[in-house]
Amino acid sequence: MFYSSVNSSCIRVLRSTLKTTLKSFSTLQPTLSTTSSINPNFVKIVEVGPRDGLQNEPKPIPPPIKAELINRLAIAGMRNIEAGSFVSPKWMAGTAEVLALIDSFPKTGYSVLVPNQKGLHNLLEMLSTSTSPNSHAKPPPPVTEVAIFTSATDGFSLANTNVSVSGSLERLAPVARRALDAGLKVRGYVSVVVTCPFSGRVDPRRVRDVSRELVQMGCYEVSLGDTTGAGTPASILGMLEEVAKEVDIGILAGHFHDTNGTATANIMTALDFGLRTFDASVGGLGGCPYSPGATGNVATEDVVYALTGDRLFGDISEPYGNHGEPAKAVQSRWDVGPVDLVRLAEIGEWISRVLGRETTSRAGKALLARRKREEDRKRKEGAKL
């Protein structure tokens, strides 16, 4: 089967790697807010591959594979990981089992999607049972956050949750309240912020109003989703300008699908506007069952490369002319934390291979091809000795 590569030997190797890398993360803190008063150039990346990235797969993904994906992402330095969801088993089965299989990393935050009271109840029950002194279950990783979701149009909301936008907000209010009472942070998602597959172009004022409602419920952060991937820098900017009239930009995050190849450009536009948090999915995993043709989320590797990739190439080595001071390489000012881009590329290639396809990350493909070329060169040089 497509997941036959995961076996007990692989799991043992992964756990061994986990133990040897835990110490290096001991001083890192999970980033739970969008802006940083210490470093205004810090960009938080929320890794949504294990949940949003895998929800559109035609076959259920076995929990051990999901758990290994999450563990590998933590090893690669991802500090904010959306681990799963407590929704219909049709879409995301086995989240409780996945959480039980994850190896907890210090200073790494895990979140799960809960669409309703039942989903939150199941999460709280699992957390309560596993932390009971009479329980023999393995303690779960620190699920410190839940995500709730709605949309900017009735058409999409009805297709996704069988209720209108107003009905969705009414349903979510008690979920957010109960989660907050339980000591969990609450993050909100707004889908179809640019175009809707059912009603076409979306009025930015709808996005503004829904975002405001989520903030009033207690969401510390609201992620604005270009679900169809139709957004351009111009349409993203126009939408953000409208939303910012009533919602602090420090609360906003971007969730951009890469259907038309504009996700990275949209992120750079949002960065210039003041956003400092973006969702991404390793290997470009994802899609949307209610938005035909929409491809995956922007690849995490592509985002990290766009923000920090110039640091991979060092200083300028070939001099210009015969005199003068050597030029200094211009480097990006952005900081994404301890993320290892090469490891991300390897993870994107691995999970895509498990799913029976190639990674869609452009940066990931380029990095791995460059490494292979270097390995081939060294092998040829070694053969000449």
CSV table of C-alpha atoms in Angstrom, one decimal:
chain,number,residue,atom,x,y,z
A,1,MET,CA,0.0,0.0,0.0
A,2,PHE,CA,1.1,3.7,-0.4
A,3,TYR,CA,2.1,3.8,3.3
A,4,SER,CA,4.2,0.6,3.3
A,5,SER,CA,7.4,2.6,3.9
A,6,VAL,CA,6.5,3.2,7.5
A,7,ASN,CA,7.5,0.3,9.7
A,8,SER,CA,8.8,-0.4,13.2
A,9,SER,CA,12.4,0.1,12.2
A,10,CYS,CA,11.7,3.6,10.8
A,11,ILE,CA,9.8,4.5,14.0
A,12,ARG,CA,12.7,3.4,16.2
A,13,VAL,CA,15.2,5.4,14.2
A,14,LEU,CA,12.9,8.5,14.4
A,15,ARG,CA,12.5,8.1,18.2
A,16,SER,CA,16.3,7.8,18.5
A,17,THR,CA,16.7,11.0,16.5
A,18,LEU,CA,14.1,12.7,18.7
A,19,LYS,CA,16.0,11.9,21.9
A,20,THR,CA,19.2,13.3,20.6
A,21,THR,CA,17.7,16.6,19.4
A,22,LEU,CA,15.4,17.5,22.4
A,23,LYS,CA,18.2,19.3,24.2
A,24,SER,CA,18.8,21.7,21.4
A,25,PHE,CA,15.2,22.9,21.7
A,26,SER,CA,15.3,23.5,25.5
A,27,THR,CA,15.4,27.3,25.3
A,28,LEU,CA,12.8,27.8,22.6
A,29,GLN,CA,9.3,29.0,23.3
A,30,PRO,CA,6.2,28.3,21.2
A,31,THR,CA,5.1,31.4,19.4
A,32,LEU,CA,1.5,32.0,20.2
A,33,SER,CA,1.0,35.6,19.2
A,34,THR,CA,1.4,37.2,15.8
A,35,THR,CA,3.7,40.1,16.5
A,36,SER,CA,6.9,40.2,18.6
A,37,SER,CA,7.8,43.2,20.7
A,38,ILE,CA,11.4,41.8,20.9
A,39,ASN,CA,11.9,41.2,17.1
A,40,PRO,CA,9.4,42.9,14.8
A,41,ASN,CA,10.9,41.0,11.9
A,42,PHE,CA,10.0,37.6,13.3
A,43,VAL,CA,7.6,35.7,11.1
A,44,LYS,CA,5.6,32.9,12.7
A,45,ILE,CA,4.8,30.0,10.4
A,46,VAL,CA,2.0,27.7,11.4
A,47,GLU,CA,2.5,24.3,9.9
A,48,VAL,CA,-0.9,23.0,8.8
A,49,GLY,CA,0.2,20.1,6.6
A,50,PRO,CA,-0.7,17.3,9.1
A,51,ARG,CA,-4.3,18.6,9.3
A,52,ASP,CA,-5.3,20.9,6.4
A,53,GLY,CA,-2.7,19.4,4.1
A,54,LEU,CA,-4.0,15.8,4.5
A,55,GLN,CA,-7.7,16.4,4.7
A,56,ASN,CA,-8.2,16.2,0.9
A,57,GLU,CA,-6.5,12.9,0.4
A,58,PRO,CA,-8.7,10.3,-1.3
A,59,LYS,CA,-7.6,7.6,1.2
A,60,PRO,CA,-7.4,7.8,5.0
A,61,ILE,CA,-3.9,8.3,6.2
A,62,PRO,CA,-2.9,5.9,8.9
A,63,PRO,CA,-2.3,7.6,12.3
A,64,PRO,CA,1.4,6.3,12.5
A,65,ILE,CA,2.2,8.2,9.3
A,66,LYS,CA,0.5,11.4,10.5
A,67,ALA,CA,2.4,11.1,13.8
A,68,GLU,CA,5.7,10.5,12.1
A,69,LEU,CA,5.1,13.6,9.9
A,70,ILE,CA,4.4,15.7,12.9
A,71,ASN,CA,7.5,14.4,14.7
A,72,ARG,CA,9.7,15.1,11.7
A,73,LEU,CA,8.3,18.6,11.4
A,74,ALA,CA,9.2,19.2,15.1
A,75,ILE,CA,12.7,17.9,14.5
A,76,ALA,CA,13.0,20.4,11.6
A,77,GLY,CA,12.3,23.3,13.9
A,78,MET,CA,8.6,23.9,13.3
A,79,ARG,CA,7.3,25.4,16.6
A,80,ASN,CA,3.6,25.7,15.8
A,81,ILE,CA,2.0,22.6,14.3
A,82,GLU,CA,-1.7,21.9,13.6
A,83,ALA,CA,-1.8,18.2,14.5
A,84,GLY,CA,-5.3,17.2,13.5
A,85,SER,CA,-9.0,17.8,13.9
A,86,PHE,CA,-12.0,16.5,15.8
A,87,VAL,CA,-14.4,16.5,12.9
A,88,SER,CA,-16.2,13.9,10.9
A,89,PRO,CA,-14.2,10.7,10.7
A,90,LYS,CA,-14.9,10.8,6.9
A,91,TRP,CA,-12.3,13.6,6.7
A,92,MET,CA,-9.9,13.3,9.6
A,93,ALA,CA,-10.1,9.9,11.4
A,94,GLY,CA,-7.8,9.0,14.3
A,95,THR,CA,-6.7,12.3,15.7
A,96,ALA,CA,-6.8,11.0,19.3
A,97,GLU,CA,-4.5,8.1,18.2
A,98,VAL,CA,-2.2,10.5,16.4
A,99,LEU,CA,-1.8,12.7,19.4
A,100,ALA,CA,-1.1,9.6,21.5
A,101,LEU,CA,1.7,8.6,19.1
A,102,ILE,CA,3.4,12.0,19.0
A,103,ASP,CA,6.6,12.6,20.9
A,104,SER,CA,6.3,15.8,22.8
A,105,PHE,CA,9.0,18.4,22.1
A,106,PRO,CA,9.7,21.1,24.6
A,107,LYS,CA,8.6,24.6,23.5
A,108,THR,CA,6.5,23.3,20.6
A,109,GLY,CA,2.9,24.2,20.4
A,110,TYR,CA,0.2,21.8,19.0
A,111,SER,CA,-3.3,22.8,18.0
A,112,VAL,CA,-6.3,20.9,16.7
A,113,LEU,CA,-9.4,22.0,14.7
A,114,VAL,CA,-12.7,21.7,16.5
A,115,PRO,CA,-15.8,22.6,14.5
A,116,ASN,CA,-18.5,22.3,17.2
A,117,GLN,CA,-19.3,21.5,20.8
A,118,LYS,CA,-19.0,17.7,20.1
A,119,GLY,CA,-15.5,18.1,18.7
A,120,LEU,CA,-14.3,20.2,21.7
A,121,HIS,CA,-16.0,17.8,24.1
A,122,ASN,CA,-14.0,14.9,22.6
A,123,LEU,CA,-10.8,16.8,22.8
A,124,LEU,CA,-11.3,17.8,26.4
A,125,GLU,CA,-12.4,14.3,27.4
A,126,MET,CA,-9.2,12.9,25.8
A,127,LEU,CA,-7.0,15.5,27.6
A,128,SER,CA,-8.8,14.8,30.9
A,129,THR,CA,-8.5,11.0,30.7
A,130,SER,CA,-4.9,11.0,29.6
A,131,THR,CA,-3.8,13.3,32.4
A,132,SER,CA,-5.8,11.4,35.1
A,133,PRO,CA,-3.6,9.9,37.9
A,134,ASN,CA,-5.5,6.6,37.3
A,135,SER,CA,-4.8,6.6,33.6
A,136,HIS,CA,-2.1,4.4,32.0
A,137,ALA,CA,-2.3,6.2,28.7
A,138,LYS,CA,0.7,8.0,27.4
A,139,PRO,CA,0.3,11.8,28.1
A,140,PRO,CA,-0.5,13.7,24.9
A,141,PRO,CA,1.7,16.5,23.6
A,142,PRO,CA,0.7,19.9,25.0
A,143,VAL,CA,-2.4,20.8,23.0
A,144,THR,CA,-2.5,24.4,24.0
A,145,GLU,CA,-4.8,25.7,21.2
A,146,VAL,CA,-7.9,24.9,19.3
A,147,ALA,CA,-9.0,26.4,15.9
A,148,ILE,CA,-12.5,27.2,14.9
A,149,PHE,CA,-13.6,28.0,11.3
A,150,THR,CA,-16.2,29.8,9.4
A,151,SER,CA,-16.3,31.5,6.0
A,152,ALA,CA,-17.1,34.8,4.4
A,153,THR,CA,-20.0,33.6,2.2
A,154,ASP,CA,-23.2,31.7,2.9
A,155,GLY,CA,-22.6,29.5,-0.2
A,156,PHE,CA,-19.4,28.1,1.1
A,157,SER,CA,-20.6,27.9,4.7
A,158,LEU,CA,-23.7,25.9,3.7
A,159,ALA,CA,-21.5,23.5,1.6
A,160,ASN,CA,-19.0,23.1,4.4
A,161,THR,CA,-21.0,23.1,7.6
A,162,ASN,CA,-24.7,23.1,6.5
A,163,VAL,CA,-25.4,26.4,8.0
A,164,SER,CA,-25.2,30.1,7.0
A,165,VAL,CA,-22.4,32.3,8.1
A,166,SER,CA,-24.6,33.8,10.9
A,167,GLY,CA,-25.6,30.3,11.9
A,168,SER,CA,-22.0,29.2,11.9
A,169,LEU,CA,-21.0,32.1,14.2
A,170,GLU,CA,-23.8,31.3,16.6
A,171,ARG,CA,-22.6,27.7,16.7
A,172,LEU,CA,-19.0,28.7,17.3
A,173,ALA,CA,-19.5,31.2,20.1
A,174,PRO,CA,-20.1,28.6,22.9
A,175,VAL,CA,-17.3,26.5,21.5
A,176,ALA,CA,-14.9,29.4,21.9
A,177,ARG,CA,-16.2,30.3,25.3
A,178,ARG,CA,-15.8,26.7,26.6
A,179,ALA,CA,-12.3,26.4,25.2
A,180,LEU,CA,-11.2,29.6,26.8
A,181,ASP,CA,-12.7,28.5,30.1
A,182,ALA,CA,-10.7,25.3,29.8
A,183,GLY,CA,-7.5,27.3,29.4
A,184,LEU,CA,-7.0,26.8,25.7
A,185,LYS,CA,-6.2,29.5,23.2
A,186,VAL,CA,-8.6,29.9,20.3
A,187,ARG,CA,-7.6,30.7,16.8
A,188,GLY,CA,-10.2,31.5,14.1
A,189,TYR,CA,-10.2,30.7,10.4
A,190,VAL,CA,-12.1,32.6,7.7
A,191,SER,CA,-12.4,30.8,4.4
A,192,VAL,CA,-12.9,32.2,0.9
A,193,VAL,CA,-11.7,35.7,1.6
A,194,VAL,CA,-11.1,36.6,-2.1
A,195,THR,CA,-13.3,34.4,-4.2
A,196,CYS,CA,-15.9,31.7,-3.4
A,197,PRO,CA,-16.5,28.6,-5.7
A,198,PHE,CA,-20.2,29.1,-5.2
A,199,SER,CA,-20.8,32.8,-5.3
A,200,GLY,CA,-17.7,34.3,-7.1
A,201,ARG,CA,-15.8,37.4,-6.0
A,202,VAL,CA,-16.2,38.1,-2.2
A,203,ASP,CA,-17.0,41.5,-0.8
A,204,PRO,CA,-14.1,42.4,1.6
A,205,ARG,CA,-16.6,43.9,4.0
A,206,ARG,CA,-17.9,40.4,4.6
A,207,VAL,CA,-14.4,39.3,5.6
A,208,ARG,CA,-14.1,42.3,7.8
A,209,ASP,CA,-17.3,41.6,9.7
A,210,VAL,CA,-16.7,37.9,10.2
A,211,SER,CA,-13.2,38.5,11.4
A,212,ARG,CA,-14.5,41.1,13.9
A,213,GLU,CA,-17.0,38.5,15.2
A,214,LEU,CA,-14.3,36.0,15.7
A,215,VAL,CA,-12.1,38.4,17.6
A,216,GLN,CA,-15.1,39.4,19.8
A,217,MET,CA,-15.6,35.6,20.6
A,218,GLY,CA,-12.0,35.6,22.0
A,219,CYS,CA,-9.9,34.5,19.1
A,220,TYR,CA,-6.3,35.7,19.7
A,221,GLU,CA,-5.6,35.3,16.0
A,222,VAL,CA,-7.7,35.2,12.8
A,223,SER,CA,-6.3,33.4,9.8
A,224,LEU,CA,-7.6,34.8,6.5
A,225,GLY,CA,-7.9,32.0,3.9
A,226,ASP,CA,-7.6,32.4,0.2
A,227,THR,CA,-9.2,29.0,-0.1
A,228,THR,CA,-9.5,29.0,-3.9
A,229,GLY,CA,-6.0,30.4,-4.4
A,230,ALA,CA,-7.3,33.1,-6.7
A,231,GLY,CA,-5.8,36.0,-4.8
A,232,THR,CA,-3.3,38.4,-6.3
A,233,PRO,CA,-1.2,40.9,-4.4
A,234,ALA,CA,-3.7,43.6,-5.4
A,235,SER,CA,-6.8,41.7,-4.2
A,236,ILE,CA,-5.1,40.6,-1.0
A,237,LEU,CA,-4.0,44.1,-0.2
A,238,GLY,CA,-7.6,45.4,-0.9
A,239,MET,CA,-9.0,42.8,1.4
A,240,LEU,CA,-6.5,43.5,4.2
A,241,GLU,CA,-7.1,47.2,4.0
A,242,GLU,CA,-10.8,46.6,4.6
A,243,VAL,CA,-10.4,44.1,7.4
A,244,ALA,CA,-7.9,46.4,9.2
A,245,LYS,CA,-10.5,49.0,9.5
A,246,GLU,CA,-12.0,47.0,12.4
A,247,VAL,CA,-9.4,44.4,13.3
A,248,ASP,CA,-5.9,45.0,14.5
A,249,ILE,CA,-3.4,43.8,11.9
A,250,GLY,CA,-1.4,42.2,14.8
A,251,ILE,CA,-4.2,39.7,15.2
A,252,LEU,CA,-4.4,38.7,11.5
A,253,ALA,CA,-2.7,35.8,9.8
A,254,GLY,CA,-2.5,34.8,6.1
A,255,HIS,CA,-3.6,31.4,4.8
A,256,PHE,CA,-2.9,31.4,1.0
A,257,HIS,CA,-3.4,28.5,-1.4
A,258,ASP,CA,-1.0,28.4,-4.3
A,259,THR,CA,-3.5,27.4,-7.1
A,260,ASN,CA,-2.3,30.2,-9.5
A,261,GLY,CA,1.3,30.4,-8.2
A,262,THR,CA,0.7,33.7,-6.4
A,263,ALA,CA,0.8,32.6,-2.8
A,264,THR,CA,4.4,33.7,-2.1
A,265,ALA,CA,3.8,37.1,-3.7
A,266,ASN,CA,0.6,37.4,-1.6
A,267,ILE,CA,2.6,36.7,1.6
A,268,MET,CA,5.2,39.4,0.7
A,269,THR,CA,2.3,41.8,0.2
A,270,ALA,CA,0.8,40.9,3.5
A,271,LEU,CA,4.2,41.2,5.2
A,272,ASP,CA,4.6,44.8,3.8
A,273,PHE,CA,1.1,45.5,5.2
A,274,GLY,CA,2.1,44.3,8.7
A,275,LEU,CA,1.1,40.7,9.1
A,276,ARG,CA,3.6,38.5,10.8
A,277,THR,CA,1.9,35.0,10.8
A,278,PHE,CA,1.3,32.7,7.9
A,279,ASP,CA,0.0,29.2,7.5
A,280,ALA,CA,1.9,26.8,5.3
A,281,SER,CA,2.0,23.1,4.4
A,282,VAL,CA,5.1,21.1,3.9
A,283,GLY,CA,5.4,19.8,0.4
A,284,GLY,CA,2.5,22.0,-0.6
A,285,LEU,CA,0.0,19.4,0.7
A,286,GLY,CA,-3.6,20.3,0.7
A,287,GLY,CA,-6.6,21.4,-1.3
A,288,CYS,CA,-10.2,21.8,-0.4
A,289,PRO,CA,-13.0,19.3,-0.9
A,290,TYR,CA,-15.5,22.1,-1.5
A,291,SER,CA,-13.4,24.1,-3.9
A,292,PRO,CA,-12.7,22.1,-7.0
A,293,GLY,CA,-9.4,22.8,-8.6
A,294,ALA,CA,-7.9,24.5,-5.6
A,295,THR,CA,-4.4,23.1,-5.1
A,296,GLY,CA,-2.5,22.9,-1.8
A,297,ASN,CA,-1.5,25.5,0.7
A,298,VAL,CA,1.7,27.4,-0.1
A,299,ALA,CA,4.6,25.0,0.6
A,300,THR,CA,6.4,25.7,3.9
A,301,GLU,CA,9.7,25.2,2.1
A,302,ASP,CA,8.8,28.0,-0.4
A,303,VAL,CA,7.8,30.4,2.4
A,304,VAL,CA,11.0,29.7,4.4
A,305,TYR,CA,13.1,30.1,1.3
A,306,ALA,CA,11.4,33.3,0.2
A,307,LEU,CA,12.0,34.8,3.6
A,308,THR,CA,15.5,33.5,4.4
A,309,GLY,CA,16.9,31.6,1.4
A,310,ASP,CA,19.5,34.1,0.5
A,311,ARG,CA,21.5,33.0,3.5
A,312,LEU,CA,22.2,29.6,1.9
A,313,PHE,CA,24.7,31.0,-0.6
A,314,GLY,CA,27.1,32.9,1.6
A,315,ASP,CA,29.1,35.9,0.5
A,316,ILE,CA,29.9,37.0,-3.0
A,317,SER,CA,32.9,34.9,-4.1
A,318,GLU,CA,33.8,36.1,-7.6
A,319,PRO,CA,35.3,39.6,-7.6
A,320,TYR,CA,34.0,42.4,-9.8
A,321,GLY,CA,36.8,43.9,-11.7
A,322,ASN,CA,40.4,44.2,-10.5
A,323,HIS,CA,40.1,46.7,-7.7
A,324,GLY,CA,37.7,48.2,-5.2
A,325,GLU,CA,36.0,46.9,-2.1
A,326,PRO,CA,34.2,43.6,-2.4
A,327,ALA,CA,30.4,43.8,-2.5
A,328,LYS,CA,28.4,42.6,0.4
A,329,ALA,CA,25.6,40.2,-0.2
A,330,VAL,CA,22.2,41.6,0.7
A,331,GLN,CA,20.3,39.4,3.1
A,332,SER,CA,16.7,39.3,4.1
A,333,ARG,CA,15.7,40.9,7.4
A,334,TRP,CA,13.1,38.2,8.2
A,335,ASP,CA,13.6,35.7,11.0
A,336,VAL,CA,11.6,32.4,11.0
A,337,GLY,CA,13.2,30.8,14.1
A,338,PRO,CA,15.1,27.5,14.2
A,339,VAL,CA,13.6,26.1,11.0
A,340,ASP,CA,15.9,23.8,9.0
A,341,LEU,CA,15.0,24.3,5.4
A,342,VAL,CA,16.9,21.3,4.1
A,343,ARG,CA,15.1,19.0,6.5
A,344,LEU,CA,11.8,20.5,5.5
A,345,ALA,CA,12.6,19.7,1.9
A,346,GLU,CA,13.4,16.2,2.9
A,347,ILE,CA,10.1,15.9,4.8
A,348,GLY,CA,8.2,17.3,1.8
A,349,GLU,CA,9.8,14.7,-0.5
A,350,TRP,CA,9.2,11.9,2.0
A,351,ILE,CA,5.5,12.5,2.7
A,352,SER,CA,4.8,13.2,-1.0
A,353,ARG,CA,6.5,9.8,-1.9
A,354,VAL,CA,4.4,8.1,0.8
A,355,LEU,CA,1.3,9.6,-0.9
A,356,GLY,CA,2.4,8.4,-4.3
A,357,ARG,CA,3.4,11.7,-5.9
A,358,GLU,CA,6.1,14.3,-6.1
A,359,THR,CA,6.5,17.3,-3.8
A,360,THR,CA,5.0,20.5,-5.2
A,361,SER,CA,7.5,22.7,-3.4
A,362,ARG,CA,9.7,24.5,-5.9
A,363,ALA,CA,12.2,25.4,-3.3
A,364,GLY,CA,12.3,21.8,-2.0
A,365,LYS,CA,12.9,20.4,-5.4
A,366,ALA,CA,15.6,22.9,-6.1
A,367,LEU,CA,17.4,22.3,-2.8
A,368,LEU,CA,17.3,18.5,-3.2
A,369,ALA,CA,18.5,18.7,-6.8
A,370,ARG,CA,21.3,21.0,-5.9
A,371,ARG,CA,22.4,18.6,-3.1
A,372,LYS,CA,22.2,15.6,-5.4
A,373,ARG,CA,24.4,17.4,-8.0
A,374,GLU,CA,26.9,18.2,-5.3
A,375,GLU,CA,26.9,14.6,-4.1
A,376,ASP,CA,27.4,13.4,-7.7
A,377,ARG,CA,30.3,15.8,-8.1
A,378,LYS,CA,32.0,14.6,-4.9
A,379,ARG,CA,31.5,11.0,-5.9
A,380,LYS,CA,33.1,11.5,-9.3
A,381,GLU,CA,36.0,13.4,-7.8
A,382,GLY,CA,36.5,10.5,-5.3
A,383,ALA,CA,36.5,8.0,-8.1
A,384,LYS,CA,39.5,9.8,-9.8
A,385,LEU,CA,41.7,9.5,-6.7
